mmCIF file of C-alpha atoms in Angstrom:
data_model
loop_
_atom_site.group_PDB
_atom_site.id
_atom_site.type_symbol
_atom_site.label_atom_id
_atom_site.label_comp_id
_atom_site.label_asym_id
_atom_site.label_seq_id
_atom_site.Cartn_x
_atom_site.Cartn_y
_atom_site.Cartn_z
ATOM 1 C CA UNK A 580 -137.095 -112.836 -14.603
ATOM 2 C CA UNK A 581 -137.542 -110.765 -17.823
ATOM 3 C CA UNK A 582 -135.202 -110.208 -19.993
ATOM 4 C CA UNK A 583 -134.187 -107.694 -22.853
ATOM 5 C CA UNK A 584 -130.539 -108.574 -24.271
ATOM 6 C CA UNK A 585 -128.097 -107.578 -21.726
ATOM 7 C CA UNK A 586 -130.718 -106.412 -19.495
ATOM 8 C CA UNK A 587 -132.580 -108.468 -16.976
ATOM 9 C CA UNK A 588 -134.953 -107.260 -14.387
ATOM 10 C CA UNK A 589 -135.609 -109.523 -11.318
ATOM 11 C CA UNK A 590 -139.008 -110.558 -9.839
ATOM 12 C CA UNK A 591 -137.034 -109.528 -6.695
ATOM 13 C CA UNK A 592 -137.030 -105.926 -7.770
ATOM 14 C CA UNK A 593 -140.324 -105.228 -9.621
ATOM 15 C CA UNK A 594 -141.296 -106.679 -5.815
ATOM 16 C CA UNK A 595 -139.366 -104.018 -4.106
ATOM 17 C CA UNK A 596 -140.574 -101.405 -6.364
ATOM 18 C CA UNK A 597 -144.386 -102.381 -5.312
ATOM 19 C CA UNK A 598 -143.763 -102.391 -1.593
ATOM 20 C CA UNK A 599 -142.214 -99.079 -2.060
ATOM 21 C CA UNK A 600 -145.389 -97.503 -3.773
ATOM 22 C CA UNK A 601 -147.806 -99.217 -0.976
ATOM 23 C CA UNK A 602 -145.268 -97.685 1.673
ATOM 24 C CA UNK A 603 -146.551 -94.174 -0.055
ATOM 25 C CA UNK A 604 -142.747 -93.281 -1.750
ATOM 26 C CA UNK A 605 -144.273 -92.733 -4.497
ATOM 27 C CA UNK A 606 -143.140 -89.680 -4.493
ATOM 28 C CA UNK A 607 -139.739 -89.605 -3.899
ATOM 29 C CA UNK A 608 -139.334 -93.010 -5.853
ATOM 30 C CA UNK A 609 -139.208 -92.076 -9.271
ATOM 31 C CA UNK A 610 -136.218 -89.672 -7.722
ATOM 32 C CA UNK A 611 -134.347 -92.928 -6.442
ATOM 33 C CA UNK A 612 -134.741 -94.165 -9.485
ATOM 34 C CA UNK A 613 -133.320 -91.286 -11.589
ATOM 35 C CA UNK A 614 -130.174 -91.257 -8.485
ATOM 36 C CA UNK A 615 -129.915 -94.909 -9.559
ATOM 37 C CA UNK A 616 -129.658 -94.595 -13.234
ATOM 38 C CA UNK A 617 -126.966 -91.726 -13.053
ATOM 39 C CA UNK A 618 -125.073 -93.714 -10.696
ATOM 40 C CA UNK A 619 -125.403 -96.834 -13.000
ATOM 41 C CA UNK A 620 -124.466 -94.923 -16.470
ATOM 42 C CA UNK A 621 -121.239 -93.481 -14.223
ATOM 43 C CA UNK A 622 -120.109 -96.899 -14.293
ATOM 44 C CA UNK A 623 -121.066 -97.780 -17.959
ATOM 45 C CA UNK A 624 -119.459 -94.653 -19.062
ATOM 46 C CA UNK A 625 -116.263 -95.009 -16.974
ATOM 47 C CA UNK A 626 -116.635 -99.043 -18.477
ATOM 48 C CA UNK A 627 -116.655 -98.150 -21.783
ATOM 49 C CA UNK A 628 -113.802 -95.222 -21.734
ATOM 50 C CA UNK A 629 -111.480 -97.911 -20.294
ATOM 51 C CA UNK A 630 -112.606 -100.644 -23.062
ATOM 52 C CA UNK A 631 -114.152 -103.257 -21.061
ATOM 53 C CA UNK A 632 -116.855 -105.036 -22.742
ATOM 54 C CA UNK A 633 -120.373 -104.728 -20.766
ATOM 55 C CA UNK A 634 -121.648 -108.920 -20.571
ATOM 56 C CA UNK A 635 -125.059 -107.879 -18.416
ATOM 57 C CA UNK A 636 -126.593 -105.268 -16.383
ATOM 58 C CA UNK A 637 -129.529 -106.782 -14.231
ATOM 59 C CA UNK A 638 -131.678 -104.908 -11.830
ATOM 60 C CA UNK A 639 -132.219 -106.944 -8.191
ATOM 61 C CA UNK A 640 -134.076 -106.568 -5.336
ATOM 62 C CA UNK A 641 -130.624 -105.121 -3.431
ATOM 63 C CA UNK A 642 -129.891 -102.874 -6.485
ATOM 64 C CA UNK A 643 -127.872 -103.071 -9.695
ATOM 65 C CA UNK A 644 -125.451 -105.273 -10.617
ATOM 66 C CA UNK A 645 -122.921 -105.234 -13.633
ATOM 67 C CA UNK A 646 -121.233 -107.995 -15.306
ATOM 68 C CA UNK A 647 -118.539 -106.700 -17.349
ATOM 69 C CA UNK A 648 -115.164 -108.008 -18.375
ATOM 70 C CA UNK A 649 -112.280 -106.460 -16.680
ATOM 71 C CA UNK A 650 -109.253 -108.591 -16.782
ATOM 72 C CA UNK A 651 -107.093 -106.307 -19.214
ATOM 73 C CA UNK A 652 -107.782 -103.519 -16.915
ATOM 74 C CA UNK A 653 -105.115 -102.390 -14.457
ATOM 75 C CA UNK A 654 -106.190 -102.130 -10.974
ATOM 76 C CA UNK A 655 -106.425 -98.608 -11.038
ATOM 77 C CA UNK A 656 -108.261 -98.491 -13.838
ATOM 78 C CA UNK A 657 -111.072 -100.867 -11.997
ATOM 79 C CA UNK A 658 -111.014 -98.694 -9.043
ATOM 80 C CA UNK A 659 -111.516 -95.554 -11.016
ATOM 81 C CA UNK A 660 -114.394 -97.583 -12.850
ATOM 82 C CA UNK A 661 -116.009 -98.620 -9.374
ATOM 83 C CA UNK A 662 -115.760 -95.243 -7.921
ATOM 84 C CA UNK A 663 -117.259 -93.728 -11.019
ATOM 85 C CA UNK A 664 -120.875 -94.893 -9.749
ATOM 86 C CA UNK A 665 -120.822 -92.916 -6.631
ATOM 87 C CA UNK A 666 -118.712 -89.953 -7.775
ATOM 88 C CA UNK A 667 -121.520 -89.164 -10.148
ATOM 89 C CA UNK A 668 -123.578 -88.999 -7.452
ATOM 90 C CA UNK A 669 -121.924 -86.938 -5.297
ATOM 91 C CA UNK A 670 -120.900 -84.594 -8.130
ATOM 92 C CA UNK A 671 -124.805 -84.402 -8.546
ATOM 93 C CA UNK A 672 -125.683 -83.723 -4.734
ATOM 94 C CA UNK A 673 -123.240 -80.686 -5.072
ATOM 95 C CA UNK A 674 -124.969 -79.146 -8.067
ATOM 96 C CA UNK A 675 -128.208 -79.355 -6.618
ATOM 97 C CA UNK A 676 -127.593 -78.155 -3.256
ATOM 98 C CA UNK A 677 -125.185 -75.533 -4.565
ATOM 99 C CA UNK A 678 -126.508 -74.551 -7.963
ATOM 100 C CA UNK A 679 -130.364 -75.834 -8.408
ATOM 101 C CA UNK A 680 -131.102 -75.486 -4.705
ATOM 102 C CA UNK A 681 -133.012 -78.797 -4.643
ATOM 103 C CA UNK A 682 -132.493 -80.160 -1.221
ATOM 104 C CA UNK A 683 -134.188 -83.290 -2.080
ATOM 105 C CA UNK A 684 -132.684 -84.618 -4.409
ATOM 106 C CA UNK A 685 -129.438 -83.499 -3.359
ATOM 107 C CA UNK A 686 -130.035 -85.418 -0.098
ATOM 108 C CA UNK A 687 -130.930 -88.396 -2.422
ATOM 109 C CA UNK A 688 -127.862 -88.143 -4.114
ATOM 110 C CA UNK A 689 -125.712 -87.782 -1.400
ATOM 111 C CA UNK A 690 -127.091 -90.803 0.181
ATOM 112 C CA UNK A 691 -126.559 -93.362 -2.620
ATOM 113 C CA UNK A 692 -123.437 -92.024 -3.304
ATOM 114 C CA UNK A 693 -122.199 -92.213 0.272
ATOM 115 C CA UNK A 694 -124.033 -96.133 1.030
ATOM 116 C CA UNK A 695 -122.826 -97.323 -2.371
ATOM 117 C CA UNK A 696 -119.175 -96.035 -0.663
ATOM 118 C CA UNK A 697 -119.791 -98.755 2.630
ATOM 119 C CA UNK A 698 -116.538 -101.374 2.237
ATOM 120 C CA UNK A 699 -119.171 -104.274 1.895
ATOM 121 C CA UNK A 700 -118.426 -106.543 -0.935
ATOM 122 C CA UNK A 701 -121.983 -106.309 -2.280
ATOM 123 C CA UNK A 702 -121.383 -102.436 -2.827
ATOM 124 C CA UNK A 703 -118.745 -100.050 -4.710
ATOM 125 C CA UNK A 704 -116.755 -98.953 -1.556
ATOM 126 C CA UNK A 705 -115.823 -102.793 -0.893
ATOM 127 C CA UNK A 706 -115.573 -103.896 -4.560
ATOM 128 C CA UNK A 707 -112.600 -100.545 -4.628
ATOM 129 C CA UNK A 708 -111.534 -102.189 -1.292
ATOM 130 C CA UNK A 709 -111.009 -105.488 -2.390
ATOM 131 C CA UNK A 710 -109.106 -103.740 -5.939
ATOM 132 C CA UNK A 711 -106.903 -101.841 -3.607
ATOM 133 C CA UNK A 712 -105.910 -104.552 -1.305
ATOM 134 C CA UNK A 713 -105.116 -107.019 -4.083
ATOM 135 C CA UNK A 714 -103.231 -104.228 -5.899
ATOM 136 C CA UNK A 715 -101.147 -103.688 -2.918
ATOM 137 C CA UNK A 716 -100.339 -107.055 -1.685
ATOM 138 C CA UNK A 717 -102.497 -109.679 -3.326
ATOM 139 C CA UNK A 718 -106.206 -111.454 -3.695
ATOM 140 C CA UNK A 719 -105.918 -113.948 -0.687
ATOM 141 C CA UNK A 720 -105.050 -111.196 1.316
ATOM 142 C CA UNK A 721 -108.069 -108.648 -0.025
ATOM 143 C CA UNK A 722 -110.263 -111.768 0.367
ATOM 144 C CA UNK A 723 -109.436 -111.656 4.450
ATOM 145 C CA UNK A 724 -109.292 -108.290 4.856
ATOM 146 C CA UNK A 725 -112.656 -107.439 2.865
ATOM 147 C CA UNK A 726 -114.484 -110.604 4.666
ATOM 148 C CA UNK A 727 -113.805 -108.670 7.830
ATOM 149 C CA UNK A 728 -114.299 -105.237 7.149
ATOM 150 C CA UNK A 729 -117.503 -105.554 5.341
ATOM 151 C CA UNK A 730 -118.939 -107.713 7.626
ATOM 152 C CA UNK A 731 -118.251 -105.829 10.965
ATOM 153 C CA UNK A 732 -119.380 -102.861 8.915
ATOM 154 C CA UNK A 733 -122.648 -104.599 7.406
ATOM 155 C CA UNK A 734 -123.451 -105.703 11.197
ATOM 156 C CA UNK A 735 -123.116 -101.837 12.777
ATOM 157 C CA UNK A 736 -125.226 -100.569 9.789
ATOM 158 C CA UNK A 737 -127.976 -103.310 10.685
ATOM 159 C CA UNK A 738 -127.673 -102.832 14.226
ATOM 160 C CA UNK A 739 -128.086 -99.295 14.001
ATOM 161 C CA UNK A 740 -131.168 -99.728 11.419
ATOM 162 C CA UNK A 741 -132.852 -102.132 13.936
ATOM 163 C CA UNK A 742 -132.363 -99.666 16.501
ATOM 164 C CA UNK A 743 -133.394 -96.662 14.642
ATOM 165 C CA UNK A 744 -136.952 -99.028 14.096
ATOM 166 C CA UNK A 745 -137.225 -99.980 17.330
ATOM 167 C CA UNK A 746 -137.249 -96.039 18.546
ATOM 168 C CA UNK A 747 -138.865 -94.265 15.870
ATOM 169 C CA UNK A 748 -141.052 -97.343 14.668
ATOM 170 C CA UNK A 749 -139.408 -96.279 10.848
ATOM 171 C CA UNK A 750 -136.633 -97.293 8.827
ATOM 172 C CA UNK A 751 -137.948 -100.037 6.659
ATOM 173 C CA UNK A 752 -135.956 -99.075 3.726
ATOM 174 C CA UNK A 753 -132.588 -98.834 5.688
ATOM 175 C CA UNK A 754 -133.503 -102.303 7.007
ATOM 176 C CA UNK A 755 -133.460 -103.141 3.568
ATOM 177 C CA UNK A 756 -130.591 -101.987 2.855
ATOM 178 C CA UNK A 757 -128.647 -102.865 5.670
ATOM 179 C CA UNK A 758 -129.975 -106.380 5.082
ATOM 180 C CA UNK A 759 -128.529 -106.054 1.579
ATOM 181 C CA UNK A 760 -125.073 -105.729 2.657
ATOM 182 C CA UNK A 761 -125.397 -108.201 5.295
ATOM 183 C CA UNK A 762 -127.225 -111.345 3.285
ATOM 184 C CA UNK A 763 -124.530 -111.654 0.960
ATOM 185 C CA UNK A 764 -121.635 -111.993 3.282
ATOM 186 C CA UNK A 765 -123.739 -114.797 4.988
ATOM 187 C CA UNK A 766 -122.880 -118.897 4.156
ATOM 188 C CA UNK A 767 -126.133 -118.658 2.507
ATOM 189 C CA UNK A 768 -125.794 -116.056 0.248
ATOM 190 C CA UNK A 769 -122.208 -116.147 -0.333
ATOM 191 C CA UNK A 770 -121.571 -115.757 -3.910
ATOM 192 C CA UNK A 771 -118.146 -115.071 -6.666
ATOM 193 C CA UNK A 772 -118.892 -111.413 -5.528
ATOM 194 C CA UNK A 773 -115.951 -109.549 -5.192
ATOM 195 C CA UNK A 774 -113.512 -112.246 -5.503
ATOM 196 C CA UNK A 775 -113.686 -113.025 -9.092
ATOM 197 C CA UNK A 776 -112.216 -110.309 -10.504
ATOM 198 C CA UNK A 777 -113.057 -109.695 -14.535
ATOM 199 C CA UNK A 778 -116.779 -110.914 -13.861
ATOM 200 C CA UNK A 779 -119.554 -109.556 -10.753
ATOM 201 C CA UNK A 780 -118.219 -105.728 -11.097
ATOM 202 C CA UNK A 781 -121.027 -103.865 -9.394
ATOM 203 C CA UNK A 782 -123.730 -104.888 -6.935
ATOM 204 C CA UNK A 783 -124.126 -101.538 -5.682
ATOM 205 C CA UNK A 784 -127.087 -99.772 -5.498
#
């Protein structure tokens, strides 16, 4: 793992990166990657404006993930910083469908924004869940409610990923992905996640 202060980059995703340019996306990569960082500096920006101090931001091979300390925030306040990340990106797929007329990276845009949205704990739509839940009634009950939500939605993504391989012999990427929301919900990769709120903020992409 390298590391640069409060950055640290993964063997896991300079890995990624490399089976990406040997898949030939090398061209649409270094869009992804740009998508990414807008999505990422949505959160740091909507982070800082609410005063929480960043701790780390480390790059994985299932995307970002931001440790930053949130425990004087109000719930809403969280969920406004969670959303941030994919609300840039959406914002952006409007300008440059509407505006640039850039179809690609609109479409890229649109796409992170909308996976980074799944109620999985390892991504911004389940993190927002979990906020929501605990906000409402408590963290026990977010805990139960998130464990099943993501994971029956983590298991339709994969099983429509593995089917969309299986017909058009494509999808590697979206196996990927689906595989990131699924792993961490597993015994095995079962982690703090979403459940410690004021430390993991963002594993989203």
């Amino acid at each position: 793992m390298l590391r640069w202060g409060k950055v640290e980059i993964g063997w896991g995703f300079a890995a990624l990166t490399a089976l990406a340019l040997l898949a030939g996306a090398g061209e649409v990569l270094p869009l992804v990657m740009v998508s990414s960082a807008c999505h990422e500096l949505g959160h740091l920006a909507a982070l800082r404006l609410a005063g929480a101090g960043v701790e780390r931001f480390r790059l994985t091979a299932f995307g970002a993930e931001i440790r930053a300390d949130t425990r004087r925030l109000s719930y809403p306040r969280e969920i406004v910083c969670t959303l941030a990340g994919p609300a840039v990106n959406l914002l952006l797929a409007l300008a440059f469908a509407r505006w640039a007329g850039d179809d690609v990276a609109a479409g890229a845009n649109l796409l992170l924004g909308c996976f980074n949205l799944l109620p999985v704990p390892a991504l911004d739509g389940g993190r927002a869940l979990h906020l929501l839940v605990s906000w409402l009634r408590n963290p026990l009950a977010a805990d139960k409610v998130c464990r099943w939500v993501g994971l029956s939605c983590a298991l339709g993504l994969t099983g429509a990923a593995l089917a969309m391989t299986a017909r058009y012999h494509a999808g590697l990427f979206l196996l990927l992905g689906a595989a990131g929301t699924l792993l961490p919900q597993l015994p095995i990769g079962q982690s703090a996640g979403v459940r410690a709120r004021g430390r993991k903020y963002s594993g989203g992409t």
